[in-house]
């Protein structure tokens, strides 16, 4: 057992309102530079939708992630020999059209245009060429199902859905969407690291952040193609690859990453997970439907004395072990089993986790009812409002957001993992709604709670951490002790002065 | 061990010394192709060596063999204006042996050189052979592969060998060319046609063609440049078309599919 620590983020999708504040916070801090205009290290997608870059989940086109075949785990992009021959020819790379042509507006037009009949407008101009352009795509072009016949219906996660359900998703009465914020998943088995011919990408041992060494990067761009989440970007100005750094300068100074810190819906949680680095290969080499279980299997119990001893033997600080014990991520992922990694079938063992969203209360039940009554059009359900939740609970398979769709996103299509999580969340919702609106809990609600496999204490804990967490409860950040690390080779005061914005050594092409 | 290694070397040395002694054999190897087995030459094309006063001078012969001769020459009242290629592969000792052989020959040689048998060549057949439209009987490469002559052929000829437009004048007219073609004196050409010599009829036809073509007005080089450009453009467009088809058939990303759907 080789215990390592990992900083993980958790996205509670049931709380996401799709405001893009996280994206803007990230953009303003990290990617408002020349060459990085088109990059969104953090982006928020509407689901069903095509995402950013458009259709990034189409691995037949982009060849990201790993393939498990005949007991081998191979990069889908290429083998080592193929990689050598394709150094200068990499057709799997996304083009700027797959991202979007970044644009801004010529605001000076508002002040300099001559007097006339019409209100002056700021003309959109390309941020790359500076020429006037008509924007035709963007990082959230299909936001809130905009252009859904083109975008949402091409969502690969809709595969395996009943044709009737698919058709219903595009009906105005049945329309449903959720948001999916994405950052780099800081995987345990990263495709980008494996594909880099120069060995410029590495995973930090102390917190698992995957970083690109800008001094080593030689612009081969294999990482861009090999990352199944398309979260490594190529900076055309510096000729280096760049990616989400999990705001490690903020983490090292005790602050949550900018996206998490700025989150309006407070959907993001940060915490430490302990994992067994020795068992990564075996966790990645199991059939698709067992991937989530095998990944959760290598996440270790921070209260287990054996694990604590092994962690200390690896030189892990007490502060980190304490943070792992208080980690909200550990509770959601391992204790309550409410959260899953995004697309585990890519086999990179993504370490950012998602709590799947609940469907709107009014669901496809409506339609079933209409059909049974032989009526057309909207019909109000003939069920008391207090019983609606129970109806959803009883017939999750007919929930407005199809369970199969969520399973395709989070559990490689394994519905038997998503359903218990949704049931637990619904049971908690029913319980707390009755407590706060009706002043007491009914027998029925308690039966549902028992059926979902929760005790009253657990339900209370899930409720508190979901809806009422303080900043310290959401972000359990361990002490990094960078001051001690810096003292070894640097004057701490000088180091303090140099840490922060910008490049100490500007990365140059041909370095 | 040492003796074994040097044995083949010593054998080779002994053999070459023995050969050097044999001037007649060397003459047969290096000279007879053009100057004839009896050193009689070809009147008007290749000067005779038998009875030629110049061969009395050993240094001259050695120089001629190893460095070649060119320019006007008069032997026995007949003037020649040809080129004898240098043969540096003939060692000085061998050249001296040849000179020795020729010196002995000149006294004994009294009879007049027999006129070469005249085979009437067909210039049309020669043209076909030159262009490669008709294969050479023994499988030699067509002349055009290396030579150009008065710009004959769609894209002109090769530029590896000499321009043959004035070959008829340089190399002794039809008779000289015919002899030369059957036994090429030029080292590269000799190598190229080793084991697949031209037949007498072929040589005669080619000689007739070369004589005929030397009287034609050479076509301008710009004509062939133009043809090259046109042919190059056609080839390039085929390549680009191939690439365009490949590009169209590549798996398209969703962004591209959406954009093309929107354009429609």
XYZ file of C-alpha atoms in Angstrom:
775
model
C 0.000 0.000 0.000
C 1.433 3.342 -1.104
C -0.748 6.047 0.389
C -0.922 9.353 -1.472
C -3.011 12.439 -0.901
C -5.228 14.066 -3.507
C -6.996 17.409 -3.577
C -10.375 16.696 -5.119
C -13.305 18.859 -6.017
C -16.927 17.826 -5.863
C -19.713 19.397 -7.926
C -23.192 19.147 -6.452
C -25.088 19.405 -9.731
C -28.440 19.628 -7.977
C -27.356 23.083 -6.835
C -25.797 24.398 -10.050
C -27.698 27.319 -11.571
C -25.492 27.617 -14.676
C -24.406 31.228 -14.078
C -20.857 30.782 -15.434
C -19.364 32.808 -12.574
C -16.766 30.063 -12.086
C -15.732 30.305 -15.744
C -15.327 34.063 -15.527
C -13.355 33.870 -12.266
C -10.989 31.357 -13.881
C -10.749 33.329 -17.126
C -9.880 36.546 -15.328
C -7.159 34.943 -13.270
C -5.543 32.531 -15.699
C -6.496 32.744 -19.377
C -6.899 36.378 -20.322
C -3.474 36.346 -21.964
C -2.460 36.391 -25.607
C -2.669 32.898 -27.053
C -5.059 31.752 -24.322
C -8.144 33.649 -25.485
C -10.017 30.545 -26.584
C -9.201 28.538 -23.452
C -11.740 27.920 -20.736
C -9.972 25.892 -18.064
C -13.332 25.947 -16.329
C -16.471 25.840 -18.440
C -20.118 25.144 -17.769
C -22.077 23.045 -20.226
C -25.777 22.561 -20.648
C -26.746 18.901 -20.756
C -28.028 17.416 -23.007
C -25.659 19.388 -25.186
C -22.484 19.309 -27.176
C -20.230 20.957 -24.609
C -16.918 22.672 -25.216
C -15.023 21.936 -27.380
C -18.064 20.985 -29.437
C -18.715 17.261 -29.186
C -15.650 16.563 -27.040
C -17.099 13.214 -25.937
C -16.849 11.835 -29.488
C -13.702 9.764 -28.944
C -13.946 8.270 -32.439
C -13.010 11.730 -33.626
C -10.775 13.000 -30.818
C -9.202 9.712 -29.671
C -8.867 10.648 -26.003
C -8.413 8.395 -22.994
C -7.574 4.733 -22.670
C -8.821 1.545 -24.260
C -8.937 -1.734 -22.339
C -8.475 -4.664 -24.682
C -7.087 -8.175 -24.214
C -5.753 -7.364 -20.763
C -3.926 -4.267 -22.057
C -4.560 -0.658 -21.277
C -3.590 1.397 -24.330
C -3.939 5.030 -25.253
C -6.685 5.389 -27.810
C -4.554 8.027 -29.578
C -1.617 5.850 -30.585
C 0.978 3.349 -29.442
C 4.544 4.500 -28.826
C 5.676 3.528 -32.343
C 2.650 5.105 -33.973
C 3.300 8.192 -31.895
C 6.822 8.432 -33.258
C 5.592 8.248 -36.837
C 2.772 10.702 -36.188
C 4.863 13.335 -34.454
C 4.118 15.795 -37.226
C 0.696 14.463 -38.199
C -1.934 14.272 -35.526
C -5.381 14.247 -37.128
C -7.108 13.683 -33.773
C -6.255 17.224 -32.643
C -9.246 19.527 -32.275
C -9.118 22.561 -34.538
C -9.968 26.112 -33.522
C -13.409 25.516 -35.090
C -14.015 22.739 -32.579
C -13.359 25.258 -29.813
C -14.486 28.611 -31.215
C -12.975 31.682 -32.778
C -12.519 33.886 -29.690
C -13.981 37.343 -30.102
C -14.408 40.586 -28.269
C -16.221 43.787 -29.158
C -14.712 46.990 -30.442
C -16.078 49.141 -27.666
C -14.328 52.236 -28.976
C -16.959 52.273 -31.736
C -19.460 53.395 -29.124
C -17.515 56.599 -28.586
C -15.940 57.285 -31.958
C -18.806 56.604 -34.362
C -20.130 59.692 -36.146
C -23.451 61.240 -35.257
C -26.327 59.460 -36.938
C -29.881 58.242 -36.735
C -29.020 54.923 -35.117
C -27.537 53.925 -31.817
C -23.856 53.013 -32.308
C -22.963 49.381 -31.690
C -19.722 47.711 -30.722
C -18.712 45.451 -33.612
C -17.498 41.921 -32.768
C -13.833 41.408 -33.683
C -11.722 38.262 -33.594
C -9.306 38.180 -30.675
C -6.814 36.313 -32.857
C -6.772 38.356 -36.051
C -8.416 41.535 -34.792
C -10.674 41.532 -37.845
C -14.407 42.154 -37.806
C -16.260 38.823 -37.657
C -19.656 37.284 -37.104
C -19.496 34.905 -34.143
C -20.884 31.512 -35.127
C -19.871 29.408 -32.152
C -18.753 29.814 -28.583
C -17.831 27.925 -25.436
C -21.473 27.869 -24.305
C -23.204 28.388 -27.640
C -25.870 25.812 -26.793
C -26.468 27.273 -23.341
C -29.919 26.411 -21.931
C -30.577 24.172 -24.957
C -30.027 26.965 -27.511
C -29.985 25.357 -30.958
C -30.898 22.007 -29.455
C -31.819 20.255 -32.745
C -28.187 20.775 -33.739
C -26.423 20.471 -30.419
C -28.421 18.638 -27.743
C -29.636 15.936 -30.093
C -26.064 15.114 -30.980
C -25.157 14.469 -27.345
C -23.466 11.030 -27.337
C -24.801 10.375 -23.822
C -28.267 9.975 -25.299
C -27.210 6.647 -26.765
C -28.995 3.649 -25.328
C -32.045 5.749 -24.545
C -35.470 4.543 -25.521
C -36.459 6.290 -28.799
C -39.697 7.397 -27.192
C -37.824 8.996 -24.316
C -35.452 10.675 -26.741
C -38.300 12.116 -28.744
C -39.942 13.332 -25.560
C -36.759 15.197 -24.544
C -37.219 17.540 -27.467
C -40.913 18.195 -26.799
C -41.709 21.487 -25.210
C -43.603 19.875 -22.308
C -40.925 17.315 -21.652
C -37.874 19.453 -22.160
C -35.243 19.142 -19.451
C -31.670 20.160 -18.954
C -28.997 20.336 -16.321
C -25.652 22.041 -16.046
C -22.281 20.392 -16.030
C -19.334 22.514 -14.861
C -16.035 21.023 -15.936
C -12.410 21.606 -14.979
C -9.388 19.385 -15.446
C -10.158 16.115 -13.670
C -6.575 15.727 -12.362
C -6.854 12.028 -13.123
C -5.015 9.240 -11.338
C -4.141 7.677 -14.705
C -3.881 10.738 -16.929
C -3.856 10.251 -20.707
C -2.082 13.568 -21.229
C 0.871 12.518 -19.070
C 1.142 9.191 -20.881
C 1.002 10.769 -24.342
C 3.561 13.548 -23.798
C 6.670 12.672 -25.859
C 8.903 15.018 -23.855
C 7.699 14.067 -20.383
C 6.705 17.643 -19.670
C 3.479 16.770 -17.819
C 3.525 15.367 -14.319
C 1.248 14.702 -11.373
C 2.317 16.280 -8.107
C 2.712 13.703 -5.391
C 1.553 15.941 -2.543
C -1.886 16.863 -3.893
C -2.288 15.084 -7.241
C -2.442 18.263 -9.328
C -1.485 17.503 -12.953
C 0.837 20.206 -14.260
C 2.598 21.051 -17.527
C 6.248 22.019 -17.152
C 6.324 24.995 -19.503
C 10.105 24.838 -19.730
C 10.057 21.257 -20.958
C 7.009 21.423 -23.231
C 7.995 21.158 -26.884
C 4.571 21.806 -28.388
C 3.979 18.288 -29.735
C 0.354 18.681 -28.555
C -0.168 14.962 -27.986
C -1.662 15.844 -24.582
C -4.360 17.937 -26.262
C -5.540 14.937 -28.264
C -4.973 12.290 -25.584
C -6.983 14.025 -22.856
C -10.516 12.605 -23.221
C -11.964 15.651 -21.460
C -10.140 18.056 -23.832
C -8.858 19.998 -20.859
C -5.308 20.578 -22.052
C -5.039 23.566 -24.350
C -2.338 24.745 -26.699
C -1.226 28.348 -26.384
C -0.445 29.495 -29.915
C 1.474 32.532 -28.719
C 3.941 30.845 -26.379
C 3.953 27.495 -28.193
C 3.266 25.612 -24.955
C 0.396 23.585 -23.619
C -1.572 24.893 -20.691
C -4.215 23.478 -18.418
C -6.150 23.931 -15.210
C -3.697 23.991 -12.312
C -6.413 23.591 -9.647
C -5.307 27.080 -8.548
C -2.420 25.509 -6.653
C -0.968 28.914 -5.716
C -4.274 29.592 -3.965
C -4.386 26.123 -2.384
C -0.860 26.585 -1.084
C -1.914 29.789 0.613
C -5.027 28.276 2.162
C -7.621 29.476 -0.362
C -10.014 27.397 -2.419
C -9.597 27.468 -6.209
C -11.079 30.584 -7.782
C -13.917 28.688 -9.494
C -14.974 27.067 -6.220
C -14.523 30.239 -4.207
C -16.638 32.320 -6.551
C -19.406 29.739 -6.986
C -22.748 31.461 -6.497
C -24.738 28.265 -5.908
C -22.021 26.981 -3.576
C -22.081 23.710 -5.447
C -18.351 23.087 -5.132
C -16.599 21.307 -2.316
C -12.860 20.841 -1.880
C -11.206 18.190 0.218
C -8.464 15.625 0.568
C -8.793 11.991 -0.459
C -6.272 9.295 0.419
C -5.631 6.783 -2.321
C -3.495 3.724 -2.871
C -1.086 4.531 -5.699
C -0.037 0.878 -6.007
C -3.502 -0.238 -7.088
C -4.098 2.340 -9.854
C -3.412 -0.104 -12.734
C -5.772 -2.776 -11.416
C -8.463 -0.157 -10.812
C -8.239 0.967 -14.442
C -8.326 -2.539 -15.886
C -11.820 -3.865 -15.136
C -14.939 -4.089 -17.327
C -16.835 -0.832 -17.883
C -19.655 -1.474 -15.423
C -17.225 -2.106 -12.551
C -15.059 0.952 -13.125
C -16.708 3.215 -10.564
C -16.542 0.539 -7.869
C -12.897 -0.240 -8.601
C -11.975 3.444 -8.503
C -13.782 3.979 -5.216
C -11.975 0.838 -4.016
C -8.567 2.515 -4.152
C -9.793 5.540 -2.216
C -8.783 4.704 1.342
C -10.580 5.144 4.644
C -8.749 7.959 6.493
C -9.969 6.621 9.839
C -8.454 3.158 9.339
C -5.415 2.916 11.690
C -3.585 0.835 9.117
C -4.063 3.514 6.467
C -2.980 6.240 8.889
C 0.192 4.305 9.741
C 0.956 3.736 6.077
C 0.306 7.419 5.329
C 2.694 8.492 8.073
C 5.293 6.067 6.751
C 5.008 7.869 3.384
C 5.753 11.138 5.177
C 2.215 12.518 4.976
C 1.679 15.351 7.411
C -0.804 14.973 10.290
C -2.611 18.056 9.019
C -3.314 16.294 5.728
C -4.629 13.167 7.442
C -6.912 15.311 9.601
C -8.100 17.140 6.472
C -8.796 13.781 4.821
C -10.913 12.749 7.802
C -12.948 15.963 7.603
C -13.120 15.886 3.824
C -16.608 16.563 2.426
C -15.533 14.736 -0.714
C -14.870 11.552 1.226
C -18.345 11.748 2.749
C -20.148 12.284 -0.546
C -18.089 9.801 -2.517
C -17.346 6.948 -0.155
C -19.622 7.218 2.898
C -22.899 8.219 1.237
C -22.093 7.046 -2.303
C -23.768 10.069 -3.813
C -21.002 11.221 -6.174
C -19.376 9.740 -9.253
C -16.493 10.607 -11.563
C -17.323 12.020 -15.001
C -17.121 9.413 -17.774
C -15.248 6.650 -15.917
C -15.195 4.657 -19.183
C -12.285 6.834 -20.355
C -10.294 4.959 -17.698
C -8.210 7.920 -16.651
C -9.650 7.611 -13.127
C -10.934 11.174 -12.931
C -10.635 12.613 -9.429
C -13.262 15.343 -9.638
C -16.657 14.037 -8.554
C -20.246 14.875 -9.418
C -23.441 14.483 -7.442
C -26.075 13.800 -10.137
C -29.013 16.214 -10.235
C -32.565 15.352 -9.303
C -35.231 15.784 -11.919
C -37.816 18.514 -11.634
C -40.655 17.414 -9.394
C -43.151 17.431 -12.224
C -41.949 14.681 -14.470
C -42.920 12.330 -17.223
C -45.635 11.068 -14.910
C -47.746 13.773 -16.440
C -47.428 12.253 -19.834
C -48.151 8.753 -18.595
C -51.273 10.075 -16.943
C -52.371 11.886 -20.071
C -51.922 8.760 -22.109
C -53.912 6.679 -19.616
C -56.754 9.193 -19.802
C -56.573 9.332 -23.569
C -56.113 13.102 -23.476
C -53.899 15.493 -25.347
C -52.204 18.585 -23.997
C -51.168 19.488 -20.494
C -53.050 17.956 -17.609
C -52.450 18.836 -13.999
C -51.586 15.764 -12.059
C -54.428 14.573 -9.934
C -52.112 13.905 -7.012
C -51.784 16.084 -3.907
C -48.607 18.143 -4.162
C -47.204 16.505 -1.043
C -47.320 13.156 -2.794
C -45.568 14.236 -5.991
C -42.128 13.450 -4.577
C -43.275 9.977 -3.618
C -44.474 9.445 -7.168
C -41.051 10.395 -8.503
C -39.396 8.145 -5.949
C -41.547 5.193 -6.949
C -40.944 5.618 -10.662
C -37.423 6.944 -11.087
C -37.128 5.135 -14.381
C -39.642 7.620 -15.741
C -37.941 10.683 -14.270
C -37.821 13.622 -16.619
C -34.030 13.531 -16.771
C -33.610 9.904 -17.875
C -31.578 7.835 -15.426
C -29.874 6.200 -18.383
C -28.584 9.590 -19.460
C -27.084 10.275 -16.033
C -25.597 6.787 -16.012
C -23.976 7.432 -19.394
C -22.409 10.563 -17.957
C -21.251 9.341 -14.578
C -21.140 5.552 -14.322
C -20.295 4.297 -17.821
C -23.955 3.404 -18.354
C -24.418 1.471 -15.119
C -27.871 2.579 -13.913
C -27.717 0.420 -10.783
C -25.226 2.899 -9.290
C -27.084 6.091 -10.133
C -30.513 4.993 -8.929
C -29.550 4.448 -5.236
C -27.868 7.868 -5.166
C -30.952 9.562 -6.594
C -33.169 7.652 -4.163
C -31.100 8.772 -1.189
C -31.267 12.392 -2.286
C -35.012 12.165 -2.870
C -35.561 10.499 0.476
C -33.693 13.328 2.202
C -35.694 15.875 0.236
C -39.009 14.276 1.203
C -37.964 14.067 4.842
C -36.771 17.661 5.135
C -39.748 19.028 3.181
C -42.163 17.354 5.538
C -40.200 18.560 8.556
C -40.088 22.176 7.459
C -43.426 22.541 5.612
C -45.708 20.165 7.435
C -44.146 20.259 10.862
C -43.757 16.502 11.172
C -42.572 13.394 9.443
C -45.034 10.823 8.144
C -44.594 7.083 8.384
C -44.430 6.986 4.600
C -41.417 9.302 4.520
C -39.587 7.188 7.098
C -40.329 4.066 5.078
C -38.864 5.752 1.999
C -35.799 6.741 4.015
C -35.330 3.167 5.144
C -35.846 1.924 1.612
C -33.104 4.286 0.413
C -30.793 2.823 3.061
C -30.385 5.938 5.189
C -30.703 6.526 8.906
C -32.158 9.762 10.274
C -28.676 10.892 11.348
C -27.229 10.286 7.890
C -30.142 12.091 6.258
C -29.542 15.042 8.574
C -25.812 15.044 7.751
C -26.471 14.915 4.000
C -28.976 17.729 4.376
C -26.613 19.901 6.401
C -23.637 19.406 4.099
C -25.791 19.926 1.030
C -27.711 23.019 2.014
C -26.150 24.682 5.044
C -22.366 24.188 4.915
C -20.062 26.940 6.068
C -17.067 27.968 3.999
C -14.818 25.833 6.214
C -17.085 22.844 5.772
C -17.150 23.163 2.005
C -13.444 23.780 1.631
C -11.407 21.606 3.978
C -7.957 22.672 2.889
C -4.891 21.006 4.397
C -1.834 22.991 5.450
C 0.614 22.875 2.533
C 3.617 24.022 4.579
C 5.157 25.541 1.483
C 7.177 27.818 3.733
C 9.043 24.768 4.974
C 9.540 23.419 1.459
C 10.795 26.779 0.235
C 13.256 27.265 3.091
C 15.244 24.290 1.902
C 16.581 26.087 -1.135
C 15.368 29.648 -0.959
C 15.143 32.653 1.267
C 11.460 32.558 2.328
C 11.100 36.313 1.924
C 12.476 36.247 -1.602
C 10.245 33.272 -2.396
C 7.216 35.112 -1.092
C 8.017 38.023 -3.369
C 8.297 35.792 -6.406
C 5.207 33.672 -5.873
C 2.095 34.773 -7.643
C 1.169 36.223 -10.987
C 3.030 35.887 -14.229
C 6.065 33.992 -15.364
C 9.350 34.111 -13.556
C 10.866 32.677 -16.730
C 8.690 33.552 -19.721
C 8.187 30.327 -21.722
C 9.748 30.827 -25.121
C 9.161 28.859 -28.282
C 12.083 26.542 -28.977
C 13.211 26.467 -25.353
C 47.040 -16.265 -41.511
C 49.035 -13.442 -42.992
C 50.088 -15.446 -46.042
C 46.518 -16.531 -46.667
C 45.315 -12.965 -46.640
C 47.885 -11.752 -49.075
C 47.591 -14.673 -51.440
C 44.734 -13.345 -53.583
C 46.387 -9.945 -53.712
C 49.618 -11.412 -54.962
C 47.734 -13.465 -57.508
C 45.949 -10.372 -58.801
C 49.277 -8.519 -59.082
C 50.882 -11.353 -60.989
C 47.873 -11.564 -63.287
C 47.908 -7.848 -64.038
C 51.622 -7.947 -64.819
C 51.040 -10.820 -67.168
C 48.233 -8.891 -68.846
C 50.355 -5.789 -69.170
C 52.774 -7.797 -71.190
C 50.089 -8.826 -73.586
C 49.578 -5.643 -75.628
C 47.459 -7.441 -78.201
C 44.973 -8.611 -75.616
C 44.810 -5.111 -74.134
C 44.249 -3.644 -77.584
C 41.398 -6.045 -78.082
C 39.906 -5.031 -74.750
C 40.182 -1.278 -74.943
C 40.794 -0.148 -78.514
C 39.444 -2.648 -80.992
C 35.859 -1.580 -80.416
C 36.404 1.590 -82.412
C 39.690 1.228 -84.197
C 38.844 -2.264 -85.452
C 40.383 -5.658 -84.757
C 43.079 -4.948 -87.357
C 43.555 -1.346 -86.215
C 42.246 -0.329 -89.617
C 39.871 2.389 -88.316
C 36.795 3.625 -90.156
C 37.484 6.039 -92.973
C 36.194 9.494 -92.224
C 35.085 8.533 -88.696
C 37.843 6.871 -86.741
C 41.452 7.128 -87.808
C 43.416 3.930 -88.512
C 46.224 3.042 -86.132
C 48.021 0.618 -88.398
C 50.376 2.612 -90.538
C 49.695 5.733 -88.544
C 53.028 7.552 -87.936
C 51.746 9.032 -84.671
C 51.675 5.644 -82.907
C 55.440 5.426 -83.178
C 55.716 7.837 -80.324
C 55.020 5.922 -77.105
C 54.382 8.979 -74.926
C 51.773 10.224 -77.404
C 49.908 6.916 -77.356
C 49.979 6.697 -73.579
C 48.658 10.252 -73.292
C 45.985 9.633 -75.944
C 44.791 6.463 -74.236
C 44.706 7.829 -70.709
C 43.636 11.437 -71.351
C 41.779 11.159 -74.666
C 42.045 13.243 -77.858
C 39.746 15.771 -79.419
C 39.950 18.212 -82.250
C 40.823 17.996 -85.931
C 43.306 15.352 -87.014
C 44.704 14.288 -90.340
C 45.841 10.732 -90.959
C 46.877 9.422 -94.355
C 45.374 12.411 -96.143
C 41.957 11.928 -94.539
C 40.870 14.473 -91.970
C 39.042 13.431 -88.840
C 37.274 15.540 -86.305
C 36.135 13.266 -83.524
C 36.498 12.728 -79.860
C 38.329 9.893 -78.230
C 37.187 9.520 -74.601
C 39.849 9.351 -71.896
C 40.298 5.916 -70.341
C 41.997 6.508 -66.991
C 41.128 2.955 -65.978
C 43.957 1.821 -68.276
C 47.140 1.925 -66.226
C 50.281 3.557 -67.570
C 52.005 0.166 -67.848
C 49.058 -1.192 -69.814
C 49.051 1.866 -72.094
C 52.722 1.360 -72.739
C 52.064 -2.269 -73.604
C 49.404 -1.135 -76.079
C 51.813 1.402 -77.583
C 54.377 -1.374 -77.882
C 51.893 -3.568 -79.704
C 50.848 -0.763 -82.065
C 54.486 0.069 -82.868
C 55.096 -3.522 -83.941
C 51.896 -3.504 -85.935
C 52.501 -0.408 -87.967
C 55.431 -1.817 -89.944
C 53.731 -5.020 -90.857
C 50.476 -3.379 -91.754
C 50.601 -2.512 -95.440
C 47.234 -3.315 -96.876
C 44.725 -0.543 -97.159
C 41.986 -0.545 -94.561
C 39.035 -2.565 -95.736
C 36.014 -0.356 -96.228
C 33.402 -1.014 -93.569
C 30.412 -2.922 -94.856
C 27.646 -0.458 -95.455
C 24.297 -1.366 -93.981
C 21.560 0.993 -95.041
C 19.758 2.106 -91.867
C 16.102 3.077 -91.685
C 15.835 6.485 -89.988
C 12.159 5.922 -89.026
C 13.071 2.708 -87.240
C 15.951 4.588 -85.614
C 13.578 7.246 -84.338
C 11.333 4.614 -82.809
C 14.309 2.940 -81.171
C 15.637 6.253 -79.940
C 12.311 7.210 -78.358
C 11.823 3.772 -76.883
C 8.629 3.231 -78.863
C 10.281 0.054 -80.105
C 12.368 -1.941 -77.663
C 15.978 -2.748 -78.404
C 16.360 -6.392 -79.214
C 18.825 -7.223 -76.457
C 17.034 -5.192 -73.810
C 19.208 -2.096 -73.723
C 17.711 1.201 -72.518
C 16.390 3.543 -75.209
C 18.755 6.407 -76.052
C 16.297 9.052 -74.853
C 16.639 7.861 -71.296
C 19.978 9.678 -71.128
C 20.348 11.739 -74.292
C 18.538 14.532 -75.972
C 18.704 15.173 -79.704
C 17.370 18.330 -81.344
C 14.568 18.279 -78.801
C 12.927 15.178 -80.249
C 10.304 13.633 -77.970
C 7.356 15.052 -76.033
C 9.337 16.424 -73.114
C 12.763 16.452 -74.841
C 15.317 13.853 -73.792
C 17.451 13.118 -70.788
C 20.245 15.370 -69.660
C 22.549 12.716 -68.269
C 24.354 12.025 -71.532
C 25.595 14.477 -74.116
C 23.294 16.311 -76.492
C 23.485 14.206 -79.678
C 22.276 16.867 -82.109
C 25.759 17.257 -83.601
C 26.830 13.649 -82.999
C 26.774 12.843 -86.718
C 29.301 15.603 -87.341
C 31.422 14.855 -84.302
C 31.578 11.105 -84.543
C 32.172 10.437 -88.177
C 28.821 10.360 -89.838
C 26.642 7.352 -90.359
C 29.464 4.840 -90.671
C 31.287 6.065 -87.581
C 28.147 6.174 -85.501
C 27.087 2.750 -86.588
C 30.422 1.272 -85.505
C 30.456 3.263 -82.292
C 26.951 2.189 -81.339
C 27.811 -1.465 -81.641
C 30.927 -1.006 -79.523
C 30.524 2.110 -77.415
C 33.838 3.645 -76.415
C 32.387 5.826 -73.681
C 32.829 4.196 -70.249
C 29.355 4.981 -68.940
C 27.647 3.867 -72.108
C 29.808 0.759 -72.285
C 28.699 -0.149 -68.733
C 25.063 0.584 -69.532
C 25.032 -1.671 -72.592
C 27.242 -4.385 -71.177
C 25.635 -7.722 -71.984
C 22.891 -6.138 -74.081
C 24.615 -4.770 -77.153
C 22.800 -3.197 -80.077
C 22.448 -5.356 -83.147
C 23.983 -4.255 -86.434
C 20.611 -3.337 -87.909
C 19.653 -1.343 -84.860
C 22.944 0.508 -84.811
C 22.577 1.312 -88.505
C 19.017 2.552 -88.030
C 20.004 4.734 -85.108
C 22.985 6.107 -87.012
C 20.748 6.939 -89.952
C 18.312 8.637 -87.591
C 21.065 10.668 -85.950
C 22.338 11.810 -89.330
C 18.831 12.729 -90.404
C 18.104 14.595 -87.203
C 21.359 16.566 -87.357
C 19.959 18.318 -90.399
C 16.734 19.283 -88.649
C 16.247 22.625 -86.937
C 16.433 21.994 -83.177
C 13.159 22.733 -81.377
C 13.424 25.570 -78.827
C 13.947 24.617 -75.168
C 11.030 26.839 -74.142
C 8.642 24.434 -75.867
C 9.659 21.665 -73.495
C 9.617 23.975 -70.480
C 6.022 24.819 -71.352
C 5.127 21.180 -71.764
C 6.807 20.395 -68.442
C 4.833 23.105 -66.700
C 1.549 21.894 -68.162
C 2.327 18.278 -67.297
C 3.414 19.344 -63.791
C 0.220 21.293 -63.309
C -1.887 18.320 -64.391
C 0.028 16.060 -61.997
C -0.307 18.567 -59.164
C -4.036 18.962 -59.712
C -4.455 15.192 -59.595
C -2.576 15.156 -56.289
C -4.649 18.012 -54.897
C -7.843 16.332 -56.029
C -6.743 13.164 -54.233
C -6.044 15.159 -51.094
C -9.360 16.967 -51.330
C -11.202 13.647 -51.601
C -9.273 12.281 -48.605
C -10.061 15.461 -46.644
C -13.748 15.210 -47.472
C -13.864 11.581 -46.399
C -12.197 12.150 -42.992
C -14.377 11.699 -39.895
C -15.941 15.070 -39.254
C -16.227 16.592 -35.813
C -19.573 17.751 -34.490
C -18.573 21.405 -34.906
C -17.948 20.876 -38.601
C -21.173 18.943 -39.078
C -23.144 21.683 -37.352
C -21.506 24.416 -39.410
C -22.182 22.595 -42.671
C -25.791 21.981 -41.592
C -26.179 25.682 -40.828
C -24.792 26.688 -44.196
C -27.359 24.567 -45.980
